[in-house]
XYZ file of C-alpha atoms in Angstrom:
712
model
C -9.052 -20.720 -15.645
C -11.921 -19.460 -13.460
C -13.045 -15.975 -12.550
C -15.156 -14.519 -9.797
C -17.062 -11.271 -10.107
C -17.888 -9.085 -7.122
C -19.266 -5.569 -7.097
C -20.036 -5.139 -3.379
C -18.425 -2.004 -1.946
C -19.284 -1.956 1.731
C -19.473 -4.689 4.321
C -20.431 -4.776 7.981
C -19.850 -7.465 10.586
C -20.999 -8.453 14.055
C -17.953 -8.902 16.271
C -17.626 -11.959 18.512
C -16.473 -11.833 22.119
C -13.127 -13.228 23.281
C -12.613 -15.390 26.308
C -9.463 -16.949 27.689
C -8.039 -20.290 28.691
C -7.299 -23.561 26.935
C -4.858 -24.494 24.213
C -2.175 -22.039 23.108
C -0.184 -23.020 20.053
C 2.987 -21.103 19.235
C 4.437 -20.881 15.766
C 7.208 -18.899 14.127
C 6.041 -16.032 11.945
C 8.905 -15.539 9.574
C 8.745 -12.948 6.788
C 5.372 -11.520 7.815
C 5.516 -8.286 5.837
C 2.927 -6.195 7.659
C 1.702 -5.062 11.099
C -1.568 -4.557 13.025
C -4.016 -2.422 15.069
C -4.337 -0.877 18.512
C -4.007 -1.978 22.156
C -4.438 -5.659 22.876
C -5.460 -7.564 25.952
C -3.867 -10.821 27.098
C -5.083 -14.131 25.737
C -5.509 -15.440 29.243
C -3.713 -18.742 28.749
C -0.276 -17.502 29.701
C 2.666 -16.380 27.635
C 4.381 -18.670 25.132
C 7.850 -17.896 23.859
C 7.097 -17.791 20.152
C 6.452 -15.102 17.631
C 2.697 -15.364 17.271
C -0.009 -17.525 18.770
C -3.150 -19.459 18.006
C -5.261 -20.011 21.126
C -8.435 -21.958 21.759
C -10.307 -21.094 24.947
C -12.357 -23.544 27.011
C -15.427 -21.717 25.676
C -14.278 -22.470 22.120
C -13.112 -19.017 21.026
C -10.187 -19.184 18.604
C -7.794 -16.247 18.763
C -4.894 -15.217 16.541
C -2.286 -12.849 17.942
C -1.256 -10.918 14.840
C 1.938 -8.888 14.400
C 0.781 -7.122 11.255
C -0.547 -3.540 11.388
C -3.918 -2.954 9.811
C -4.256 0.137 7.635
C -7.246 -0.903 5.566
C -5.706 -3.797 3.645
C -8.015 -6.256 5.449
C -5.181 -8.341 6.864
C -6.891 -8.621 10.232
C -9.664 -10.558 8.484
C -7.620 -12.508 5.944
C -5.130 -13.946 8.431
C -7.703 -15.614 10.696
C -9.588 -16.877 7.643
C -6.524 -18.869 6.614
C -6.107 -20.334 10.100
C -9.813 -21.094 10.452
C -9.850 -22.889 7.108
C -7.187 -25.402 8.108
C -8.541 -25.651 11.628
C -12.077 -26.418 10.399
C -13.253 -23.719 12.773
C -16.630 -22.111 13.221
C -15.874 -18.655 11.799
C -18.167 -16.959 14.311
C -15.786 -18.059 17.064
C -12.634 -16.627 15.461
C -11.041 -13.306 16.400
C -7.670 -11.569 16.180
C -5.735 -9.678 18.844
C -3.040 -7.161 17.988
C 0.553 -7.866 18.921
C 2.886 -5.086 19.937
C 6.369 -4.802 18.487
C 8.408 -7.813 19.567
C 11.807 -9.132 18.538
C 10.199 -12.544 18.087
C 8.471 -11.322 14.946
C 10.337 -11.255 11.671
C 9.708 -8.390 9.244
C 7.006 -6.832 11.390
C 5.964 -4.175 8.918
C 3.338 -3.172 6.372
C 4.457 -2.618 2.800
C 5.104 -4.193 -0.559
C 1.822 -6.140 -0.746
C 3.609 -8.909 1.112
C 1.613 -9.852 4.215
C -0.456 -12.764 2.901
C 2.259 -14.139 0.578
C 4.783 -14.227 3.442
C 2.431 -15.687 6.042
C 0.257 -17.996 3.896
C 1.952 -21.305 4.707
C 2.712 -20.377 8.302
C -0.929 -19.603 8.996
C -2.106 -22.778 7.294
C 0.365 -24.839 9.291
C -0.786 -23.186 12.509
C -4.406 -24.103 11.862
C -3.604 -27.619 10.658
C -1.352 -28.281 13.651
C -4.022 -27.243 16.127
C -6.568 -29.440 14.333
C -4.188 -32.409 14.539
C -3.766 -31.948 18.293
C -7.505 -31.610 18.867
C -8.203 -34.780 16.915
C -5.477 -36.655 18.790
C -6.943 -35.495 22.108
C -10.453 -36.632 21.159
C -9.184 -40.007 19.919
C -7.380 -40.521 23.206
C -10.524 -39.692 25.219
C -12.623 -42.104 23.143
C -9.864 -44.752 22.915
C -10.223 -44.900 19.129
C -7.742 -44.469 16.268
C -7.278 -40.850 15.263
C -7.775 -41.951 11.657
C -11.453 -42.563 12.461
C -11.947 -38.951 13.595
C -12.648 -35.844 11.564
C -13.006 -32.156 12.366
C -15.743 -29.785 11.227
C -17.238 -26.498 12.424
C -15.183 -26.452 15.675
C -16.048 -30.055 16.609
C -14.129 -33.327 16.443
C -16.386 -36.197 15.321
C -15.911 -39.958 15.571
C -17.287 -41.252 12.292
C -18.273 -44.741 13.514
C -20.035 -43.900 16.768
C -21.187 -40.390 15.920
C -19.656 -39.029 19.116
C -18.451 -35.446 19.010
C -16.654 -32.973 21.252
C -16.322 -29.232 20.797
C -12.935 -27.549 20.479
C -13.624 -25.799 23.783
C -14.205 -29.125 25.521
C -10.994 -30.512 24.028
C -8.762 -27.472 24.536
C -7.203 -28.522 27.865
C -6.567 -32.105 26.765
C -5.182 -30.969 23.408
C -2.655 -28.736 25.163
C -0.987 -31.926 26.501
C -0.583 -33.538 23.056
C 2.956 -33.288 21.589
C 3.196 -30.760 18.769
C 3.763 -32.585 15.448
C 6.752 -31.652 13.328
C 4.745 -31.860 10.096
C 1.044 -31.775 9.259
C -1.012 -32.369 6.146
C -2.647 -29.292 4.622
C -6.016 -29.263 2.922
C -6.407 -29.564 -0.826
C -7.563 -26.293 -2.377
C -10.687 -27.994 -3.730
C -11.812 -28.595 -0.142
C -11.626 -24.948 0.947
C -14.866 -23.792 2.569
C -13.838 -20.333 3.794
C -10.838 -19.247 1.755
C -11.949 -17.584 -1.456
C -15.336 -16.614 -0.059
C -16.639 -13.154 0.837
C -16.155 -12.533 4.559
C -16.855 -9.199 6.189
C -14.051 -7.208 7.803
C -13.893 -8.154 11.475
C -13.303 -4.547 12.583
C -16.181 -2.934 10.701
C -18.369 -2.639 13.781
C -15.581 -1.029 15.802
C -14.882 1.424 12.995
C -18.465 2.511 12.355
C -19.209 2.830 16.086
C -16.115 4.957 16.703
C -14.119 2.642 18.929
C -10.637 4.004 19.825
C -8.600 2.107 17.254
C -6.427 4.802 15.682
C -3.363 6.670 16.838
C -5.277 9.924 17.208
C -7.634 8.110 19.600
C -4.893 7.125 22.008
C -4.983 8.799 25.400
C -2.841 8.346 28.490
C -3.693 9.984 31.794
C -1.174 12.741 32.527
C 0.098 13.165 28.984
C 0.581 16.585 27.394
C -0.070 17.608 23.783
C 2.377 19.125 21.326
C 2.585 20.556 17.846
C 5.710 21.534 15.974
C 6.381 24.468 13.702
C 8.734 23.343 10.949
C 10.273 25.451 8.166
C 7.581 26.197 5.599
C 10.135 26.165 2.784
C 12.273 23.188 1.828
C 15.855 24.470 1.925
C 15.490 26.723 4.983
C 16.739 26.126 8.525
C 15.957 27.590 11.924
C 17.985 30.681 12.846
C 16.196 32.011 15.920
C 12.793 32.130 17.580
C 10.824 33.954 20.246
C 8.170 31.851 21.971
C 7.409 34.184 24.874
C 3.968 35.292 23.646
C 2.960 31.721 22.799
C 4.191 30.456 26.180
C 2.043 33.039 27.994
C -1.157 31.699 26.398
C -3.648 29.749 28.569
C -2.883 26.041 28.903
C 0.618 26.292 27.414
C 3.287 24.470 29.402
C 6.447 25.088 27.381
C 7.957 26.161 24.069
C 11.183 24.382 23.101
C 13.327 23.957 19.995
C 15.378 21.086 18.639
C 16.955 20.724 15.210
C 14.769 22.802 12.850
C 11.706 22.390 15.054
C 9.959 24.701 17.471
C 7.512 22.734 19.628
C 4.597 24.143 21.591
C 3.505 21.958 24.511
C 0.192 22.341 26.306
C -2.857 20.823 27.951
C -5.013 20.499 24.819
C -4.609 20.423 21.069
C -6.757 23.539 20.647
C -4.656 25.570 23.082
C -1.453 24.372 21.435
C -2.783 25.121 17.941
C -3.702 28.701 18.870
C -0.408 29.335 20.631
C 1.667 28.012 17.740
C 0.333 30.817 15.546
C 1.958 33.349 17.886
C 5.508 32.037 17.486
C 8.032 34.462 16.053
C 10.566 32.493 14.024
C 13.416 33.544 11.767
C 14.837 31.126 9.202
C 17.901 31.246 6.990
C 18.669 29.620 3.656
C 20.490 26.288 3.703
C 19.801 24.906 0.195
C 18.332 26.160 -3.071
C 14.662 27.116 -2.824
C 13.110 25.312 -5.769
C 9.905 26.147 -7.616
C 7.820 24.085 -10.017
C 9.058 26.247 -12.896
C 12.619 25.298 -11.919
C 11.666 21.621 -11.977
C 10.151 21.894 -15.448
C 13.344 23.435 -16.817
C 15.438 20.946 -14.907
C 13.590 18.000 -16.415
C 14.104 19.246 -19.955
C 17.799 19.897 -19.383
C 18.531 16.606 -17.645
C 16.574 14.656 -20.248
C 18.995 15.860 -22.914
C 22.182 16.547 -20.987
C 22.059 14.628 -17.729
C 24.617 12.024 -16.733
C 22.575 8.877 -17.292
C 22.970 5.546 -15.529
C 22.342 2.628 -17.882
C 19.852 0.258 -16.278
C 19.489 -2.263 -19.098
C 20.816 -2.630 -22.631
C 19.931 -5.386 -25.100
C 21.090 -5.642 -28.715
C 22.163 -2.739 -30.942
C 19.744 0.092 -30.245
C 21.438 2.664 -32.486
C 21.305 0.346 -35.472
C 17.637 -0.475 -34.857
C 16.613 3.170 -34.855
C 18.822 4.029 -37.817
C 17.146 1.374 -39.955
C 13.603 1.918 -38.642
C 10.739 2.515 -41.065
C 8.997 4.601 -38.409
C 10.038 6.130 -35.063
C 7.526 7.123 -32.393
C 8.422 9.398 -29.475
C 6.541 10.500 -26.400
C 7.320 12.349 -23.168
C 5.311 12.175 -19.958
C 5.598 14.064 -16.684
C 4.069 13.802 -13.216
C 4.139 16.248 -10.290
C 4.890 15.695 -6.644
C 1.821 14.486 -4.779
C 0.979 14.053 -1.117
C 0.185 10.718 0.505
C -2.710 12.528 2.129
C -4.023 9.877 4.546
C -7.171 10.893 6.419
C -5.386 10.519 9.763
C -2.500 13.029 10.010
C 0.806 11.934 11.493
C 0.799 11.479 15.260
C 2.626 9.544 17.960
C 2.795 9.156 21.728
C 6.135 8.941 23.525
C 7.142 8.708 27.152
C 10.874 8.757 27.792
C 11.527 7.638 31.367
C 14.777 6.957 33.239
C 14.130 3.215 32.938
C 13.071 3.128 29.288
C 10.849 4.469 26.525
C 7.199 3.786 25.734
C 5.985 4.473 22.197
C 2.414 4.196 20.913
C 1.093 5.050 17.489
C 0.417 4.317 13.810
C 3.542 3.239 11.947
C 4.063 0.910 9.026
C 7.584 0.101 10.247
C 7.571 -0.269 14.046
C 10.960 -1.982 14.284
C 12.546 0.846 12.328
C 10.827 3.394 14.583
C 12.257 1.708 17.655
C 15.721 1.498 16.109
C 15.680 5.180 15.139
C 14.572 6.240 18.617
C 17.254 4.016 20.127
C 19.934 5.603 17.970
C 18.650 9.125 18.588
C 18.411 8.876 22.368
C 21.258 6.378 22.875
C 18.901 4.003 24.680
C 19.122 0.223 24.055
C 16.283 -1.188 21.993
C 15.381 -3.687 24.693
C 14.463 -0.687 26.872
C 11.969 0.585 24.286
C 8.438 -0.748 23.870
C 6.177 0.077 20.942
C 2.431 -0.459 20.878
C 0.771 -0.392 17.483
C -2.508 1.315 16.736
C -4.627 0.953 13.623
C -3.430 3.263 10.864
C -5.854 5.780 9.370
C -4.258 5.414 5.961
C -0.605 5.293 5.062
C 0.087 4.633 1.378
C 3.816 4.655 2.204
C 3.929 7.839 4.284
C 4.104 5.887 7.524
C 7.057 3.848 6.315
C 9.067 6.800 7.609
C 9.037 7.594 11.311
C 9.973 11.272 11.574
C 6.810 11.892 13.597
C 7.745 9.094 16.024
C 11.311 10.292 16.567
C 10.065 13.877 16.994
C 7.730 12.722 19.760
C 10.484 10.747 21.484
C 13.024 13.561 21.298
C 10.485 16.065 22.587
C 9.525 13.800 25.495
C 13.188 13.446 26.431
C 13.515 17.244 26.508
C 10.376 18.125 28.489
C 10.603 15.039 30.744
C 6.931 14.163 30.285
C 4.676 11.823 28.293
C 3.640 13.661 25.137
C 1.169 13.156 22.305
C 2.580 14.823 19.189
C 0.009 15.738 16.525
C 0.483 17.085 13.014
C -2.323 19.128 11.484
C -3.523 18.316 7.971
C -1.606 21.384 6.784
C 1.546 20.082 8.493
C 0.965 16.731 6.821
C 0.511 18.111 3.328
C 3.323 20.669 3.420
C 5.770 18.631 5.498
C 7.181 16.492 2.750
C 7.897 12.845 1.992
C 5.967 13.169 -1.269
C 5.733 10.958 -4.316
C 8.736 12.001 -6.447
C 8.171 14.125 -9.535
C 9.395 12.336 -12.698
C 9.621 12.754 -16.445
C 9.964 9.979 -19.022
C 11.002 9.923 -22.657
C 10.011 6.872 -24.695
C 11.132 6.051 -28.211
C 10.083 3.094 -30.357
C 11.408 1.848 -33.700
C 9.085 -0.033 -36.078
C 10.017 -1.932 -39.214
C 7.982 -1.850 -42.408
C 5.708 -4.630 -41.114
C 4.877 -2.770 -37.908
C 7.097 -4.918 -35.696
C 8.729 -3.303 -32.665
C 12.462 -3.555 -33.320
C 13.827 -0.938 -30.926
C 12.792 0.603 -27.625
C 14.320 3.355 -25.501
C 13.279 4.779 -22.156
C 14.964 7.504 -20.161
C 13.598 8.401 -16.747
C 14.502 11.595 -14.896
C 13.440 11.827 -11.271
C 13.707 14.230 -8.371
C 14.835 12.256 -5.314
C 13.349 9.143 -6.908
C 16.294 6.764 -6.852
C 15.884 4.662 -9.992
C 12.712 6.003 -11.678
C 12.522 3.027 -14.063
C 11.700 -0.659 -13.739
C 14.106 -1.913 -16.339
C 13.154 -5.592 -16.141
C 9.416 -5.091 -16.523
C 7.513 -5.676 -19.775
C 8.280 -4.973 -22.627
C 11.889 -5.796 -21.674
C 12.621 -9.293 -22.930
C 10.246 -8.859 -25.864
C 12.316 -6.341 -27.883
C 15.580 -7.271 -29.605
C 17.146 -3.844 -29.144
C 16.409 -1.998 -25.928
C 18.000 0.742 -23.820
C 16.708 1.928 -20.440
C 18.607 4.534 -18.442
C 17.932 7.125 -15.762
C 19.042 10.478 -14.366
C 18.602 11.623 -10.767
C 18.330 15.136 -9.319
C 18.900 15.677 -5.600
C 16.556 18.193 -3.998
C 15.764 19.583 -0.553
C 12.149 18.516 -1.115
C 11.747 15.240 0.726
C 10.253 12.220 -1.028
C 9.419 8.632 -0.201
C 7.530 5.547 -1.278
C 3.993 6.298 -2.473
C 1.520 3.471 -3.123
C 3.040 1.242 -5.858
C 6.318 3.202 -5.798
C 7.507 4.522 -9.183
C 5.127 2.246 -11.108
C 2.165 4.382 -10.026
C 3.148 6.837 -12.806
C 5.572 4.829 -14.925
C 2.814 2.339 -15.755
C 0.606 5.128 -17.124
C 3.399 6.550 -19.255
C 4.485 3.171 -20.560
C 0.996 1.895 -21.315
C -0.073 5.149 -22.955
C 3.043 5.052 -25.128
C 2.560 1.386 -26.095
C -0.967 2.287 -27.153
C 0.457 4.973 -29.404
C 3.014 2.562 -30.829
C 0.300 -0.013 -31.532
C -1.708 2.591 -33.449
C 1.371 3.595 -35.461
C 1.959 -0.095 -36.234
C -1.644 -0.452 -37.425
C -2.434 -3.068 -34.749
C -5.075 -3.529 -32.087
C -3.590 -2.429 -28.724
C -4.514 -5.687 -26.972
C -3.217 -7.886 -29.770
C -0.063 -5.766 -29.993
C 0.791 -6.607 -26.386
C -0.076 -10.274 -26.847
C 2.195 -10.427 -29.899
C 5.068 -8.963 -27.875
C 4.505 -11.528 -25.131
C 4.389 -14.335 -27.698
C 7.752 -13.145 -29.006
C 9.192 -13.033 -25.489
C 7.986 -16.576 -24.916
C 9.363 -17.909 -28.197
C 12.576 -15.865 -28.464
C 13.328 -14.150 -25.142
C 15.855 -11.329 -25.160
C 17.995 -11.119 -22.050
C 16.574 -11.517 -18.576
C 12.794 -11.903 -18.160
C 11.549 -11.356 -14.621
C 7.815 -11.493 -15.207
C 5.575 -14.473 -15.859
C 4.528 -14.312 -19.507
C 1.636 -16.742 -19.121
C 0.144 -14.892 -16.161
C 0.301 -11.597 -18.029
C -1.286 -13.171 -21.096
C -4.016 -14.580 -18.867
C -5.153 -11.250 -17.421
C -4.975 -9.566 -20.838
C -7.221 -12.133 -22.476
C -9.720 -12.218 -19.626
C -9.938 -8.413 -19.465
C -10.637 -8.272 -23.209
C -13.309 -10.951 -22.824
C -15.063 -9.527 -19.760
C -15.136 -5.982 -21.140
C -16.288 -6.918 -24.629
C -13.165 -5.282 -26.016
C -13.743 -3.699 -29.421
C -17.395 -4.753 -29.602
C -19.138 -1.767 -28.031
C -20.321 1.229 -30.017
C -21.602 3.516 -27.255
C -18.335 3.893 -25.294
C -14.645 4.497 -26.021
C -12.427 1.816 -24.516
C -8.825 2.023 -23.348
C -6.602 -0.868 -22.313
C -3.694 -1.228 -19.881
C -1.844 -4.071 -18.184
C 0.902 -4.081 -15.575
C 3.015 -6.367 -13.424
C 4.108 -5.114 -10.018
C 4.735 -6.621 -6.584
C 4.528 -10.158 -8.021
C 0.947 -9.787 -9.307
C -0.677 -8.948 -12.650
C -3.614 -6.652 -13.361
C -5.231 -5.751 -16.682
C -7.851 -3.027 -16.971
C -10.247 -1.691 -19.565
C -11.633 1.805 -19.020
C -14.770 3.022 -20.745
C -15.216 6.724 -21.460
C -18.241 8.621 -22.726
C -18.532 12.267 -23.779
C -20.747 14.474 -21.620
C -21.156 18.196 -22.296
C -18.097 18.058 -24.524
C -15.852 16.514 -21.868
C -14.657 12.923 -21.418
C -16.130 11.096 -18.424
C -14.965 7.718 -17.100
C -18.090 5.544 -16.963
C -16.747 2.104 -16.039
C -13.520 0.219 -15.401
C -13.099 -3.554 -15.717
C -10.233 -5.055 -13.739
C -8.818 -8.572 -13.967
C -6.261 -9.494 -11.312
C -3.948 -12.461 -11.006
C -2.778 -12.352 -7.403
C -2.727 -16.099 -6.858
C -5.157 -17.588 -4.361
C -7.671 -15.013 -3.144
C -8.292 -15.340 0.603
C -11.242 -12.999 1.184
C -13.097 -12.363 -2.061
C -14.810 -9.156 -1.023
C -11.632 -7.977 0.705
C -9.702 -8.551 -2.521
C -12.373 -6.803 -4.555
C -12.244 -3.818 -2.215
C -8.461 -3.724 -2.550
C -8.758 -3.562 -6.323
C -11.514 -0.959 -6.200
C -9.541 1.146 -3.753
C -6.446 0.952 -5.938
C -8.434 1.997 -9.000
C -10.099 4.922 -7.232
C -6.688 5.982 -5.911
C -5.048 5.600 -9.312
C -7.833 7.385 -11.185
C -8.140 10.225 -8.691
C -4.459 11.051 -8.575
C -4.019 10.717 -12.332
C -6.968 13.009 -12.963
C -6.748 15.649 -10.251
C -3.872 15.692 -7.746
C -0.857 17.974 -7.858
C 1.555 19.673 -5.481
C 3.294 22.710 -6.926
C 6.060 24.751 -5.281
C 7.094 28.380 -5.068
C 10.469 29.202 -3.524
C 10.595 25.881 -1.713
C 7.084 26.038 -0.261
C 4.108 23.918 -1.316
C 1.243 25.925 -2.815
C -1.363 23.426 -1.646
C -1.880 22.816 2.067
C -5.292 21.162 2.568
C -8.193 19.549 0.730
C -9.641 22.926 -0.232
C -6.789 23.487 -2.693
C -5.380 19.962 -3.133
C -7.771 18.148 -5.449
C -8.813 14.576 -4.740
C -11.416 12.472 -6.509
C -15.002 12.931 -5.282
C -17.619 10.276 -4.736
C -19.663 11.362 -7.748
C -16.575 10.946 -9.952
C -15.994 7.296 -9.049
C -17.034 5.099 -11.989
C -18.621 1.693 -11.846
C -15.911 -0.904 -11.192
C -16.186 -4.575 -12.083
C -13.570 -6.913 -10.641
C -12.522 -10.401 -11.738
C -9.834 -12.717 -10.412
C -7.846 -15.406 -12.188
C -7.931 -18.754 -10.403
C -4.697 -20.456 -11.433
C -4.046 -22.560 -8.329
C -0.905 -20.798 -7.118
C -0.213 -19.380 -3.668
C -1.086 -15.709 -2.985
C 1.242 -13.118 -4.544
C -0.166 -9.882 -3.051
C -2.768 -7.289 -3.998
C -2.484 -4.049 -1.992
C -0.626 -2.125 -4.681
C -0.800 -3.907 -8.085
C -4.290 -2.655 -9.011
C -3.267 1.007 -8.984
C -0.562 1.245 -11.719
C -2.666 0.158 -14.741
C -5.506 2.615 -14.105
C -3.959 5.815 -15.456
C -2.980 4.164 -18.731
C -6.377 2.563 -19.311
C -8.148 5.866 -18.692
C -5.713 7.897 -20.814
C -6.066 5.480 -23.718
C -9.860 5.604 -23.477
C -9.760 9.410 -23.445
C -7.656 9.325 -26.606
C -10.159 6.999 -28.254
C -12.962 9.408 -27.363
C -11.235 12.686 -28.208
C -8.180 11.987 -30.352
C -6.039 13.789 -27.749
C -3.138 12.126 -25.929
C -2.664 12.571 -22.194
C 1.018 13.353 -21.662
C 1.061 14.748 -18.164
C -0.676 14.347 -14.851
C -3.001 15.588 -13.570
C -5.138 15.045 -16.670
C -7.538 17.791 -15.623
C -4.901 20.366 -16.628
C -4.616 18.983 -20.152
C -6.304 20.860 -23.008
C -8.841 18.087 -23.584
C -10.574 19.045 -20.332
C -10.699 22.693 -21.316
C -11.723 22.662 -24.965
C -12.502 19.669 -27.126
C -12.602 20.367 -30.857
């Protein structure tokens, strides 16, 4: 088992130019779970009726047409790296172009940490196939056996004579070679590019302000719009007067649809000012809930709610009745905003002959389908051009902002750019669900875990548990159930859905159980895994060996239990097919706990871009730490109390600890990394805080807990 350490946090890259012509290789792109960035130009070698394309120009530039939207997960760099590796390409001559939404692509979306796992073999085959055709073309030109030819650094070389031809010189001839049905892929030991640190190919465009994002998009003749929505969840539009707003300079129209009142004008500033002059009356449609109501609701449903059993193993009642010791703990998290830096926005032009859509969405096919259903226009009459996403974290899985733009365009009969303000974004819903968990553990006289219970109560969360995750399968008697409350407050997937908080609660509770059992927290988890391996209970849907691997490496790299100047906390979690263990180190400063360093060991299978992977882990940790420590949305009579960064707390640069990343090299294909690094962070930090202060973190945000107010 090998590890790689990387602590680099920022990378910059010189972009290479793209030219056209030459070989175009089509290949099916099935199950590519992601999307890509802004407007793209043609490859220049003509269209090919496949889902995605590898092209080689006569000048030697290698281009990948990618269907996957880029929102910071580095997919626009990782994908071409995989192709270039098999192609034996000169990396400086590789670039990616963005594909628009097309029925040829399968699963053209971003989410679930699935892009590289789904496309890994397809990309490798694409590169290997092109290399085969280039070698065959060179062998034909030289009248030598192809077996005597090799490829390296964008050249084909004849080993006996030393002759060589560049890929650009061979592109036209290679295009006439029959495409092979199967090709041989490289052995992992021969990788030259995969697994190395390669800078993000869009860094230069980003830092020089190129128009990559949805907010950058501009179309001559378009108008701008903003929408006033009900400020309280549970209210609906009754009436409005837009006459004063409509009389403002630059304002073209004021219209309403559903619960929306839209102001349309010539500039965002004019529209923003006019919107403040709307006179709107709302009426109650559903209960107007407050945070105090939610707190009472959680307590009532925890004891009296109609629970759905998610998993039951053994005789739980008997285990707890005979237990030598029972440990209980309850944990609660608030609603939180996705809060991407780029607010929601979309361009729509509904014409008599079809619809044009442009903007940042994680699910473009769903956006098109929803617009089709809304406007009763066939999907083949709707085009959708993807832009780069300025953050998403699950918010852009939903397309309310896209359908609003389309419906508004259909009403005003004009191309429109719809823009949400940051306040609209933060108060407009689709939050991470608020949840509460109750854990109970039964120990025998030897400190063995004999019984385990978990009840999850969520507000619009669906199933707030992950009943097949560890420690399920390692406990003889186990019961996991859940209770759901339906609310007018809208919720949706938030980075590492459900597990982003559940992992904290579970790992903090297991730490408490280990202490009650008189065992080291790391060894306690390893013992449970050893039991699951030897005597599994029911269905086990996680890889025991992979989880053991990250636990042991994290303990080793962090010097677990050997340091005297810091308090350490441990956590491990499996989500989205990958495994991450973390050790947080806390020191006391001015009587308050401060996170000094976090070690992270990830098993995500083969790492494609090492610095890209490290940045993914670091980003997940910063996200997980910041939201566990500081973030909270509270409600009063259906309205969010927080509406912008001045009163919605996010982590600050000075609060980011040192982060050290390691990766397990176990020889398996990639299993994904965008989300798995976030869930373990809250638990590791909470357990370190307990070690430093003796106080347990039960609720998020931690900053509201007593330990951050007074430490005895």
